Every structure is written in structure tokens, then in C-alpha cells.
Amino acid sequence: MLQKEAEERSKAEKRQKEIEQENISSAAPYLDKGIAAFRDRNYNEAIAYFSKAIEFYNKYYRAYSWRGAAYSAKRDFDKALSDYSKYAAIAPDNRSKSFANYQIARLYDEKEDFKLADNFFKIAIGFEFREKTQDEITDKSVILNAVAWFYATCKNKDYRDAQKAIKYATEACVITDWNNSGIIDTLAAAYAEAENFDDAVRMQKKALAIATSDKKDDYQKRLTMYLNKQKP
């Protein structure tokens, strides 16, 4: 009897997986079209495609993530938060959960709800995942950099924490082999917040040396601030 029940349960689970795969196969073309529209900055069109993908498979976490990004690009933060929250709830692994909670934190920071931003940044950083592939390294460095920037430069100074900012920015610099000017710029801001202006200037010069032309003006302004012993 127990063996028969186990066999029936196994068959039901197998069929459920087959149904999910069929739904994903139906939804995937709409996801692809949505991503193409998003990259062309046609956000309303992208949202329509992502919504269609979700109609076919309402647990399609990638569609919620992309639709959240489209709403965010339109600065419709409440709808973006709703989608990223759904993404976080059904994300299949720690990397996805970390990225979803980072996006939620970023949106609360935009809304200047710093308490919730702080809370979700802490959740995001709490998920451990490996950093072996380039995509994994990119995701981890983006999350670490965002958390570090928040703690170094938050508009509400009650949430600033220079030591946390230095820790996370340094970790992001290490996993990107000190080749990302934006992350080094964040580390400089973290040192400035700690009133370690010598290291802030040193890091800002390093960021400037490898920066693309579109970033140099901002980096130069911050270098001037640190030379004058001003915090970000």
C-alpha cells in the first residue's frame, strides 16, 4: 500500500513538472520579446509582453523580475516593488533571492524609505552564493556595491556606517580584480565617510585612472571634495 502511494505521488510530481515545463515553453517567447522591447526602452510594450508570459505561467520568476525592471524604469515604484516581491517569494536559489531583495532595497532607497531600504539590503547581503561564473561575479559585485554606497552616502545620515561600507566595497573590489571604476569610487566614498581622506583620495585617483569618459567629471568632483576633506 505504501509503495503504491509512493509510486502515485512520484507520477503526480513528474506530471506537475511536465505541466510547468509546458507552461514555461509557452511563456518564454513572450519573455524574449519583452526583453528586446525593454532594451529598446519601449517599456510599455515590454510590460505587455512580460504580463503575457506571466499569464501562461504565474510562477515565472524571470518575468516578474523583468517586469519589475520595466516598471522601475518608468519610475512606477509601487508596481515595481510588487513584482520584485513576487520574484523574491518564488526565486529558486540564493543568487536570485539576493538579487530580488537588492532590487527591493534599491527601490525603497529611491522612495527615501531608508528604514526599509536598510532592512532589505541586509536581507540581500545575507544570502550566500558562489562567485565562479562571470554572471555570478557581476551579480554579487552589483549587490555589494549598492549596499556599500548606501552605507557610505545615505541621505539620512543615521543610516550611514563607514565600516560596513568599507567592508562591502572592498569585497566587491576584490571579486572584480580591482578593475571596476564604479566600485572603487564607492570604496573612496566609504573611506571619506570614515574621515580617512588619504585613502579616499588614493582610491578616487585609482577610479579616475580607469574610468570611462562619461564618469570622469563626477569622479573628479568627488576627488576635489576628498582633497578638501569633505564627506560625500
GROMACS .gro file of C-alpha atoms in nm:
model
  232
    1MET     CA    1   0.000   0.000   0.000
    2LEU     CA    2   0.275   0.243   0.096
    3GLN     CA    3   0.472   0.154  -0.217
    4LYS     CA    4   0.167   0.216  -0.436
    5GLU     CA    5   0.108   0.557  -0.273
    6ALA     CA    6   0.473   0.648  -0.326
    7GLU     CA    7   0.453   0.549  -0.693
    8GLU     CA    8   0.136   0.753  -0.744
    9ARG     CA    9   0.294   1.053  -0.571
   10SER     CA   10   0.602   1.020  -0.790
   11LYS     CA   11   0.386   1.009  -1.104
   12ALA     CA   12   0.190   1.315  -0.991
   13GLU     CA   13   0.510   1.510  -0.921
   14LYS     CA   14   0.651   1.410  -1.259
   15ARG     CA   15   0.333   1.523  -1.436
   16GLN     CA   16   0.337   1.853  -1.245
   17LYS     CA   17   0.692   1.919  -1.361
   18GLU     CA   18   0.590   1.838  -1.718
   19ILE     CA   19   0.300   2.084  -1.697
   20GLU     CA   20   0.530   2.355  -1.557
   21GLN     CA   21   0.779   2.296  -1.838
   22GLU     CA   22   0.498   2.320  -2.096
   23ASN     CA   23   0.384   2.650  -1.942
   24ILE     CA   24   0.739   2.786  -1.943
   25SER     CA   25   0.778   2.684  -2.308
   26SER     CA   26   0.460   2.878  -2.391
   27ALA     CA   27   0.568   3.181  -2.187
   28ALA     CA   28   0.931   3.200  -2.299
   29PRO     CA   29   0.874   3.364  -2.641
   30TYR     CA   30   0.685   3.649  -2.471
   31LEU     CA   31   0.966   3.691  -2.219
   32ASP     CA   32   1.219   3.715  -2.504
   33LYS     CA   33   1.007   3.975  -2.685
   34GLY     CA   34   0.969   4.170  -2.363
   35ILE     CA   35   1.343   4.174  -2.303
   36ALA     CA   36   1.403   4.301  -2.658
   37ALA     CA   37   1.145   4.578  -2.607
   38PHE     CA   38   1.297   4.667  -2.270
   39ARG     CA   39   1.642   4.700  -2.422
   40ASP     CA   40   1.493   4.933  -2.685
   41ARG     CA   41   1.342   5.132  -2.395
   42ASN     CA   42   0.989   5.053  -2.509
   43TYR     CA   43   0.880   4.992  -2.152
   44ASN     CA   44   0.502   4.978  -2.203
   45GLU     CA   45   0.545   4.721  -2.479
   46ALA     CA   46   0.786   4.526  -2.260
   47ILE     CA   47   0.540   4.524  -1.971
   48ALA     CA   48   0.267   4.389  -2.200
   49TYR     CA   49   0.491   4.102  -2.313
   50PHE     CA   50   0.604   4.019  -1.960
   51SER     CA   51   0.242   4.021  -1.843
   52LYS     CA   52   0.153   3.779  -2.121
   53ALA     CA   53   0.436   3.549  -2.012
   54ILE     CA   54   0.300   3.556  -1.658
   55GLU     CA   55  -0.048   3.465  -1.787
   56PHE     CA   56   0.098   3.143  -1.923
   57TYR     CA   57   0.300   3.069  -1.609
   58ASN     CA   58   0.227   3.264  -1.293
   59LYS     CA   59   0.542   3.137  -1.120
   60TYR     CA   60   0.774   3.262  -1.393
   61TYR     CA   61   1.015   3.447  -1.167
   62ARG     CA   62   1.221   3.585  -1.456
   63ALA     CA   63   0.912   3.756  -1.599
   64TYR     CA   64   0.836   3.921  -1.264
   65SER     CA   65   1.197   4.036  -1.240
   66TRP     CA   66   1.200   4.191  -1.587
   67ARG     CA   67   0.855   4.347  -1.546
   68GLY     CA   68   0.973   4.496  -1.217
   69ALA     CA   69   1.270   4.644  -1.402
   70ALA     CA   70   1.037   4.794  -1.665
   71TYR     CA   71   0.812   4.950  -1.402
   72SER     CA   72   1.121   5.081  -1.223
   73ALA     CA   73   1.244   5.239  -1.546
   74LYS     CA   74   0.906   5.416  -1.571
   75ARG     CA   75   0.952   5.521  -1.206
   76ASP     CA   76   0.635   5.335  -1.110
   77PHE     CA   77   0.799   5.217  -0.793
   78ASP     CA   78   0.492   5.065  -0.625
   79LYS     CA   79   0.426   4.828  -0.916
   80ALA     CA   80   0.798   4.753  -0.937
   81LEU     CA   81   0.802   4.668  -0.566
   82SER     CA   82   0.505   4.437  -0.612
   83ASP     CA   83   0.679   4.247  -0.891
   84TYR     CA   84   1.013   4.224  -0.716
   85SER     CA   85   0.837   4.099  -0.401
   86LYS     CA   86   0.674   3.821  -0.604
   87TYR     CA   87   1.014   3.748  -0.760
   88ALA     CA   88   1.172   3.722  -0.415
   89ALA     CA   89   0.898   3.487  -0.293
   90ILE     CA   90   0.941   3.235  -0.577
   91ALA     CA   91   1.311   3.279  -0.658
   92PRO     CA   92   1.466   2.932  -0.692
   93ASP     CA   93   1.810   2.990  -0.539
   94ASN     CA   94   2.012   3.218  -0.313
   95ARG     CA   95   2.156   3.419  -0.600
   96SER     CA   96   1.807   3.507  -0.726
   97LYS     CA   97   1.676   3.576  -0.375
   98SER     CA   98   1.971   3.805  -0.304
   99PHE     CA   99   1.922   3.996  -0.629
  100ALA     CA  100   1.544   4.030  -0.576
  101ASN     CA  101   1.589   4.173  -0.226
  102TYR     CA  102   1.862   4.408  -0.352
  103GLN     CA  103   1.616   4.544  -0.608
  104ILE     CA  104   1.353   4.592  -0.337
  105ALA     CA  105   1.606   4.777  -0.121
  106ARG     CA  106   1.712   4.996  -0.413
  107LEU     CA  107   1.351   5.098  -0.476
  108TYR     CA  108   1.289   5.185  -0.111
  109ASP     CA  109   1.607   5.394  -0.123
  110GLU     CA  110   1.464   5.576  -0.428
  111LYS     CA  111   1.141   5.634  -0.232
  112GLU     CA  112   1.355   5.762   0.059
  113ASP     CA  113   1.214   5.499   0.293
  114PHE     CA  114   1.558   5.438   0.437
  115LYS     CA  115   1.447   5.209   0.718
  116LEU     CA  116   1.305   4.957   0.471
  117ALA     CA  117   1.597   5.008   0.234
  118ASP     CA  118   1.837   4.922   0.516
  119ASN     CA  119   1.629   4.617   0.609
  120PHE     CA  120   1.619   4.475   0.256
  121PHE     CA  121   1.987   4.548   0.189
  122LYS     CA  122   2.065   4.341   0.499
  123ILE     CA  123   1.844   4.059   0.369
  124ALA     CA  124   2.007   4.075   0.025
  125ILE     CA  125   2.358   4.055   0.164
  126GLY     CA  126   2.260   3.762   0.387
  127PHE     CA  127   2.215   3.517   0.101
  128GLU     CA  128   2.540   3.339   0.022
  129PHE     CA  129   2.608   3.219  -0.331
  130ARG     CA  130   2.917   3.120  -0.523
  131GLU     CA  131   3.106   3.361  -0.748
  132LYS     CA  132   3.254   3.132  -1.012
  133THR     CA  133   3.089   3.237  -1.337
  134GLN     CA  134   3.111   3.590  -1.472
  135ASP     CA  135   2.736   3.639  -1.425
  136GLU     CA  136   2.762   3.532  -1.061
  137ILE     CA  137   3.056   3.767  -1.003
  138THR     CA  138   2.865   4.052  -1.168
  139ASP     CA  139   2.552   3.998  -0.958
  140LYS     CA  140   2.748   3.971  -0.633
  141SER     CA  141   2.957   4.280  -0.708
  142VAL     CA  142   2.648   4.485  -0.803
  143ILE     CA  143   2.477   4.391  -0.476
  144LEU     CA  144   2.785   4.454  -0.261
  145ASN     CA  145   2.849   4.786  -0.432
  146ALA     CA  146   2.490   4.904  -0.382
  147VAL     CA  147   2.495   4.812  -0.014
  148ALA     CA  148   2.831   4.984   0.034
  149TRP     CA  149   2.713   5.300  -0.145
  150PHE     CA  150   2.400   5.311   0.074
  151TYR     CA  151   2.603   5.290   0.395
  152ALA     CA  152   2.858   5.545   0.270
  153THR     CA  153   2.624   5.807   0.125
  154CYS     CA  154   2.268   5.763   0.254
  155LYS     CA  155   2.079   6.094   0.261
  156ASN     CA  156   1.967   6.012   0.614
  157LYS     CA  157   2.299   6.010   0.797
  158ASP     CA  158   2.154   5.795   1.075
  159TYR     CA  159   2.187   5.500   0.837
  160ARG     CA  160   2.547   5.566   0.738
  161ASP     CA  161   2.801   5.311   0.854
  162ALA     CA  162   3.152   5.369   0.724
  163GLN     CA  163   3.296   5.040   0.840
  164LYS     CA  164   3.024   4.835   0.673
  165ALA     CA  165   3.066   5.042   0.358
  166ILE     CA  166   3.443   4.982   0.354
  167LYS     CA  167   3.392   4.608   0.415
  168TYR     CA  168   3.140   4.552   0.136
  169ALA     CA  169   3.310   4.783  -0.116
  170THR     CA  170   3.645   4.614  -0.055
  171GLU     CA  171   3.488   4.271  -0.105
  172ALA     CA  172   3.335   4.391  -0.432
  173CYS     CA  173   3.671   4.532  -0.545
  174VAL     CA  174   3.844   4.201  -0.471
  175ILE     CA  175   3.600   3.982  -0.666
  176THR     CA  176   3.621   4.218  -0.965
  177ASP     CA  177   4.004   4.223  -0.951
  178TRP     CA  178   4.007   4.599  -0.879
  179ASN     CA  179   3.904   4.666  -1.239
  180ASN     CA  180   3.565   4.832  -1.183
  181SER     CA  181   3.593   5.209  -1.150
  182GLY     CA  182   3.242   5.245  -1.007
  183ILE     CA  183   3.314   5.007  -0.721
  184ILE     CA  184   3.649   5.173  -0.644
  185ASP     CA  185   3.464   5.507  -0.645
  186THR     CA  186   3.229   5.360  -0.382
  187LEU     CA  187   3.524   5.247  -0.170
  188ALA     CA  188   3.665   5.601  -0.188
  189ALA     CA  189   3.332   5.737  -0.063
  190ALA     CA  190   3.335   5.484   0.220
  191TYR     CA  191   3.683   5.596   0.329
  192ALA     CA  192   3.571   5.959   0.314
  193GLU     CA  193   3.271   5.881   0.533
  194ALA     CA  194   3.518   5.727   0.780
  195GLU     CA  195   3.720   6.054   0.757
  196ASN     CA  196   4.014   5.859   0.617
  197PHE     CA  197   4.071   6.114   0.344
  198ASP     CA  198   4.417   5.992   0.246
  199ASP     CA  199   4.277   5.655   0.138
  200ALA     CA  200   3.970   5.826  -0.010
  201VAL     CA  201   4.194   6.036  -0.235
  202ARG     CA  202   4.409   5.734  -0.323
  203MET     CA  203   4.106   5.526  -0.424
  204GLN     CA  204   3.940   5.812  -0.611
  205LYS     CA  205   4.255   5.866  -0.818
  206LYS     CA  206   4.258   5.492  -0.892
  207ALA     CA  207   3.894   5.509  -1.003
  208LEU     CA  208   3.970   5.809  -1.225
  209ALA     CA  209   4.263   5.631  -1.387
  210ILE     CA  210   4.044   5.353  -1.524
  211ALA     CA  211   3.714   5.542  -1.564
  212THR     CA  212   3.532   5.578  -1.892
  213SER     CA  213   3.493   5.934  -2.018
  214ASP     CA  214   3.127   5.961  -1.910
  215LYS     CA  215   3.223   5.908  -1.544
  216LYS     CA  216   3.532   6.126  -1.515
  217ASP     CA  217   3.354   6.453  -1.433
  218ASP     CA  218   3.166   6.302  -1.138
  219TYR     CA  219   3.476   6.126  -1.012
  220GLN     CA  220   3.680   6.446  -1.039
  221LYS     CA  221   3.419   6.636  -0.837
  222ARG     CA  222   3.437   6.377  -0.561
  223LEU     CA  223   3.817   6.382  -0.570
  224THR     CA  224   3.805   6.757  -0.510
  225MET     CA  225   3.569   6.701  -0.216
  226TYR     CA  226   3.805   6.449  -0.057
  227LEU     CA  227   4.108   6.671  -0.111
  228ASN     CA  228   3.912   6.936   0.081
  229LYS     CA  229   3.828   6.678   0.350
  230GLN     CA  230   3.458   6.676   0.269
  231LYS     CA  231   3.237   6.372   0.309
  232PRO     CA  232   3.014   6.252   0.023
   0.00000   0.00000   0.00000
